[in-house]
Amino acid sequence: MRVTVFALLLVLLFLSIGVSPMCSSPTDGLSIHGTVVDAKTRDPIRNATVLMVDLETSEAPKPGAGIYVTDSEGRYEASAPYVISGHTYNILAYRGNLTAMTLDYVPSNFTSVKMGTESVNAPFKLVPGAVLKMNG
């Protein structure tokens, strides 16, 4: 009886401090974050799209799970449950509309990130650009 009461009190204690009695995932605090800036002026680029592809799952990115938009300071952040320790992500940034084929900033590089147990800063420098449509 005492063991049952003790176990019940222990569960209530965990719940009251917001911790599950089950082990929490080691990826809970992980993030991939950074700033997207103009390569020449270093000004932040707002409303840039940061596209991440999880190479372990190969699932199509979607908003909040592989597609992120920068804020007014050019910042973005991806975190759990999308960011997982041990997974590798290919990441690039651009600004514009790929469907309409209108881009005013294009990537000068892309990066590949292998997540460990620490968050990763992955900044991007974009260059002014445009889409060229070639016929023939």
mmCIF file with all atom_site columns, N, CA, C and O in Angstrom, residues 89-112:
data_model
loop_
_atom_site.group_PDB
_atom_site.id
_atom_site.type_symbol
_atom_site.label_atom_id
_atom_site.label_alt_id
_atom_site.label_comp_id
_atom_site.label_asym_id
_atom_site.label_entity_id
_atom_site.label_seq_id
_atom_site.pdbx_PDB_ins_code
_atom_site.Cartn_x
_atom_site.Cartn_y
_atom_site.Cartn_z
_atom_site.occupancy
_atom_site.B_iso_or_equiv
_atom_site.pdbx_formal_charge
_atom_site.auth_seq_id
_atom_site.auth_comp_id
_atom_site.auth_asym_id
_atom_site.auth_atom_id
_atom_site.pdbx_PDB_model_num
ATOM 1  N N  . TYR A 1 89  ? 20.082 17.492 -42.529 1.00 0.00 ? 89  TYR A N  1
ATOM 2  C CA . TYR A 1 89  ? 19.178 18.395 -43.242 1.00 0.00 ? 89  TYR A CA 1
ATOM 3  C C  . TYR A 1 89  ? 19.957 19.178 -44.297 1.00 0.00 ? 89  TYR A C  1
ATOM 4  O O  . TYR A 1 89  ? 21.015 19.731 -44.004 1.00 0.00 ? 89  TYR A O  1
ATOM 5  N N  . ASN A 1 90  ? 19.443 19.212 -45.515 1.00 0.00 ? 90  ASN A N  1
ATOM 6  C CA . ASN A 1 90  ? 19.935 20.133 -46.534 1.00 0.00 ? 90  ASN A CA 1
ATOM 7  C C  . ASN A 1 90  ? 19.057 21.370 -46.450 1.00 0.00 ? 90  ASN A C  1
ATOM 8  O O  . ASN A 1 90  ? 17.826 21.268 -46.429 1.00 0.00 ? 90  ASN A O  1
ATOM 9  N N  . ILE A 1 91  ? 19.699 22.548 -46.396 1.00 0.00 ? 91  ILE A N  1
ATOM 10 C CA . ILE A 1 91  ? 18.971 23.789 -46.150 1.00 0.00 ? 91  ILE A CA 1
ATOM 11 C C  . ILE A 1 91  ? 19.400 24.844 -47.167 1.00 0.00 ? 91  ILE A C  1
ATOM 12 O O  . ILE A 1 91  ? 20.586 24.990 -47.462 1.00 0.00 ? 91  ILE A O  1
ATOM 13 N N  . LEU A 1 92  ? 18.422 25.587 -47.689 1.00 0.00 ? 92  LEU A N  1
ATOM 14 C CA . LEU A 1 92  ? 18.713 26.748 -48.521 1.00 0.00 ? 92  LEU A CA 1
ATOM 15 C C  . LEU A 1 92  ? 17.664 27.806 -48.255 1.00 0.00 ? 92  LEU A C  1
ATOM 16 O O  . LEU A 1 92  ? 16.622 27.537 -47.661 1.00 0.00 ? 92  LEU A O  1
ATOM 17 N N  . ALA A 1 93  ? 17.943 29.026 -48.687 1.00 0.00 ? 93  ALA A N  1
ATOM 18 C CA . ALA A 1 93  ? 17.011 30.129 -48.491 1.00 0.00 ? 93  ALA A CA 1
ATOM 19 C C  . ALA A 1 93  ? 16.880 30.907 -49.793 1.00 0.00 ? 93  ALA A C  1
ATOM 20 O O  . ALA A 1 93  ? 17.812 30.955 -50.603 1.00 0.00 ? 93  ALA A O  1
ATOM 21 N N  . TYR A 1 94  ? 15.717 31.505 -49.991 1.00 0.00 ? 94  TYR A N  1
ATOM 22 C CA . TYR A 1 94  ? 15.458 32.363 -51.149 1.00 0.00 ? 94  TYR A CA 1
ATOM 23 C C  . TYR A 1 94  ? 14.300 33.276 -50.779 1.00 0.00 ? 94  TYR A C  1
ATOM 24 O O  . TYR A 1 94  ? 13.609 33.066 -49.781 1.00 0.00 ? 94  TYR A O  1
ATOM 25 N N  . ARG A 1 95  ? 14.066 34.305 -51.595 1.00 0.00 ? 95  ARG A N  1
ATOM 26 C CA . ARG A 1 95  ? 12.865 35.110 -51.401 1.00 0.00 ? 95  ARG A CA 1
ATOM 27 C C  . ARG A 1 95  ? 12.180 35.294 -52.735 1.00 0.00 ? 95  ARG A C  1
ATOM 28 O O  . ARG A 1 95  ? 12.807 35.691 -53.714 1.00 0.00 ? 95  ARG A O  1
ATOM 29 N N  . GLY A 1 96  ? 10.920 34.951 -52.760 1.00 0.00 ? 96  GLY A N  1
ATOM 30 C CA . GLY A 1 96  ? 10.123 35.072 -53.966 1.00 0.00 ? 96  GLY A CA 1
ATOM 31 C C  . GLY A 1 96  ? 9.082  33.980 -54.017 1.00 0.00 ? 96  GLY A C  1
ATOM 32 O O  . GLY A 1 96  ? 8.782  33.341 -53.021 1.00 0.00 ? 96  GLY A O  1
ATOM 33 N N  . ASN A 1 97  ? 8.550  33.775 -55.206 1.00 0.00 ? 97  ASN A N  1
ATOM 34 C CA . ASN A 1 97  ? 7.490  32.802 -55.409 1.00 0.00 ? 97  ASN A CA 1
ATOM 35 C C  . ASN A 1 97  ? 7.928  31.832 -56.494 1.00 0.00 ? 97  ASN A C  1
ATOM 36 O O  . ASN A 1 97  ? 7.952  32.191 -57.673 1.00 0.00 ? 97  ASN A O  1
ATOM 37 N N  . LEU A 1 98  ? 8.265  30.619 -56.103 1.00 0.00 ? 98  LEU A N  1
ATOM 38 C CA . LEU A 1 98  ? 8.737  29.636 -57.083 1.00 0.00 ? 98  LEU A CA 1
ATOM 39 C C  . LEU A 1 98  ? 7.640  29.232 -58.058 1.00 0.00 ? 98  LEU A C  1
ATOM 40 O O  . LEU A 1 98  ? 7.910  28.989 -59.236 1.00 0.00 ? 98  LEU A O  1
ATOM 41 N N  . THR A 1 99  ? 6.405  29.182 -57.585 1.00 0.00 ? 99  THR A N  1
ATOM 42 C CA . THR A 1 99  ? 5.301  28.797 -58.468 1.00 0.00 ? 99  THR A CA 1
ATOM 43 C C  . THR A 1 99  ? 5.115  29.812 -59.586 1.00 0.00 ? 99  THR A C  1
ATOM 44 O O  . THR A 1 99  ? 4.933  29.451 -60.749 1.00 0.00 ? 99  THR A O  1
ATOM 45 N N  . ALA A 1 100 ? 5.183  31.084 -59.234 1.00 0.00 ? 100 ALA A N  1
ATOM 46 C CA . ALA A 1 100 ? 5.039  32.148 -60.235 1.00 0.00 ? 100 ALA A CA 1
ATOM 47 C C  . ALA A 1 100 ? 6.358  32.445 -60.942 1.00 0.00 ? 100 ALA A C  1
ATOM 48 O O  . ALA A 1 100 ? 6.409  33.277 -61.841 1.00 0.00 ? 100 ALA A O  1
ATOM 49 N N  . MET A 1 101 ? 7.416  31.772 -60.513 1.00 0.00 ? 101 MET A N  1
ATOM 50 C CA . MET A 1 101 ? 8.760  31.969 -61.051 1.00 0.00 ? 101 MET A CA 1
ATOM 51 C C  . MET A 1 101 ? 9.225  33.425 -60.950 1.00 0.00 ? 101 MET A C  1
ATOM 52 O O  . MET A 1 101 ? 9.761  33.996 -61.894 1.00 0.00 ? 101 MET A O  1
ATOM 53 N N  . THR A 1 102 ? 9.010  34.004 -59.774 1.00 0.00 ? 102 THR A N  1
ATOM 54 C CA . THR A 1 102 ? 9.493  35.350 -59.493 1.00 0.00 ? 102 THR A CA 1
ATOM 55 C C  . THR A 1 102 ? 10.334 35.298 -58.225 1.00 0.00 ? 102 THR A C  1
ATOM 56 O O  . THR A 1 102 ? 9.832  35.001 -57.149 1.00 0.00 ? 102 THR A O  1
ATOM 57 N N  . LEU A 1 103 ? 11.610 35.540 -58.367 1.00 0.00 ? 103 LEU A N  1
ATOM 58 C CA . LEU A 1 103 ? 12.533 35.544 -57.233 1.00 0.00 ? 103 LEU A CA 1
ATOM 59 C C  . LEU A 1 103 ? 13.309 36.848 -57.238 1.00 0.00 ? 103 LEU A C  1
ATOM 60 O O  . LEU A 1 103 ? 13.866 37.234 -58.266 1.00 0.00 ? 103 LEU A O  1
ATOM 61 N N  . ASP A 1 104 ? 13.347 37.520 -56.089 1.00 0.00 ? 104 ASP A N  1
ATOM 62 C CA . ASP A 1 104 ? 14.183 38.714 -56.020 1.00 0.00 ? 104 ASP A CA 1
ATOM 63 C C  . ASP A 1 104 ? 15.484 38.472 -55.261 1.00 0.00 ? 104 ASP A C  1
ATOM 64 O O  . ASP A 1 104 ? 16.425 39.234 -55.387 1.00 0.00 ? 104 ASP A O  1
ATOM 65 N N  . TYR A 1 105 ? 15.548 37.373 -54.495 1.00 0.00 ? 105 TYR A N  1
ATOM 66 C CA . TYR A 1 105 ? 16.805 36.956 -53.865 1.00 0.00 ? 105 TYR A CA 1
ATOM 67 C C  . TYR A 1 105 ? 16.963 35.449 -54.054 1.00 0.00 ? 105 TYR A C  1
ATOM 68 O O  . TYR A 1 105 ? 16.011 34.693 -53.861 1.00 0.00 ? 105 TYR A O  1
ATOM 69 N N  . VAL A 1 106 ? 18.162 35.049 -54.424 1.00 0.00 ? 106 VAL A N  1
ATOM 70 C CA . VAL A 1 106 ? 18.447 33.632 -54.643 1.00 0.00 ? 106 VAL A CA 1
ATOM 71 C C  . VAL A 1 106 ? 19.610 33.206 -53.756 1.00 0.00 ? 106 VAL A C  1
ATOM 72 O O  . VAL A 1 106 ? 20.403 34.033 -53.306 1.00 0.00 ? 106 VAL A O  1
ATOM 73 N N  . PRO A 1 107 ? 19.731 31.910 -53.501 1.00 0.00 ? 107 PRO A N  1
ATOM 74 C CA . PRO A 1 107 ? 20.808 31.441 -52.622 1.00 0.00 ? 107 PRO A CA 1
ATOM 75 C C  . PRO A 1 107 ? 22.191 31.628 -53.257 1.00 0.00 ? 107 PRO A C  1
ATOM 76 O O  . PRO A 1 107 ? 22.350 31.460 -54.453 1.00 0.00 ? 107 PRO A O  1
ATOM 77 N N  . SER A 1 108 ? 23.143 31.983 -52.432 1.00 0.00 ? 108 SER A N  1
ATOM 78 C CA . SER A 1 108 ? 24.540 31.992 -52.883 1.00 0.00 ? 108 SER A CA 1
ATOM 79 C C  . SER A 1 108 ? 25.203 30.686 -52.450 1.00 0.00 ? 108 SER A C  1
ATOM 80 O O  . SER A 1 108 ? 26.299 30.386 -52.866 1.00 0.00 ? 108 SER A O  1
ATOM 81 N N  . ASN A 1 109 ? 24.495 29.935 -51.613 1.00 0.00 ? 109 ASN A N  1
ATOM 82 C CA . ASN A 1 109 ? 24.989 28.640 -51.150 1.00 0.00 ? 109 ASN A CA 1
ATOM 83 C C  . ASN A 1 109 ? 23.844 27.862 -50.507 1.00 0.00 ? 109 ASN A C  1
ATOM 84 O O  . ASN A 1 109 ? 22.778 28.406 -50.274 1.00 0.00 ? 109 ASN A O  1
ATOM 85 N N  . PHE A 1 110 ? 24.078 26.600 -50.258 1.00 0.00 ? 110 PHE A N  1
ATOM 86 C CA . PHE A 1 110 ? 23.177 25.834 -49.406 1.00 0.00 ? 110 PHE A CA 1
ATOM 87 C C  . PHE A 1 110 ? 24.069 25.167 -48.380 1.00 0.00 ? 110 PHE A C  1
ATOM 88 O O  . PHE A 1 110 ? 25.283 25.120 -48.515 1.00 0.00 ? 110 PHE A O  1
ATOM 89 N N  . THR A 1 111 ? 23.467 24.689 -47.329 1.00 0.00 ? 111 THR A N  1
ATOM 90 C CA . THR A 1 111 ? 24.260 24.054 -46.289 1.00 0.00 ? 111 THR A CA 1
ATOM 91 C C  . THR A 1 111 ? 23.644 22.713 -45.917 1.00 0.00 ? 111 THR A C  1
ATOM 92 O O  . THR A 1 111 ? 22.460 22.492 -46.102 1.00 0.00 ? 111 THR A O  1
ATOM 93 N N  . SER A 1 112 ? 24.474 21.837 -45.432 1.00 0.00 ? 112 SER A N  1
ATOM 94 C CA . SER A 1 112 ? 24.033 20.543 -44.945 1.00 0.00 ? 112 SER A CA 1
ATOM 95 C C  . SER A 1 112 ? 24.390 20.474 -43.469 1.00 0.00 ? 112 SER A C  1
ATOM 96 O O  . SER A 1 112 ? 25.521 20.775 -43.091 1.00 0.00 ? 112 SER A O  1
#
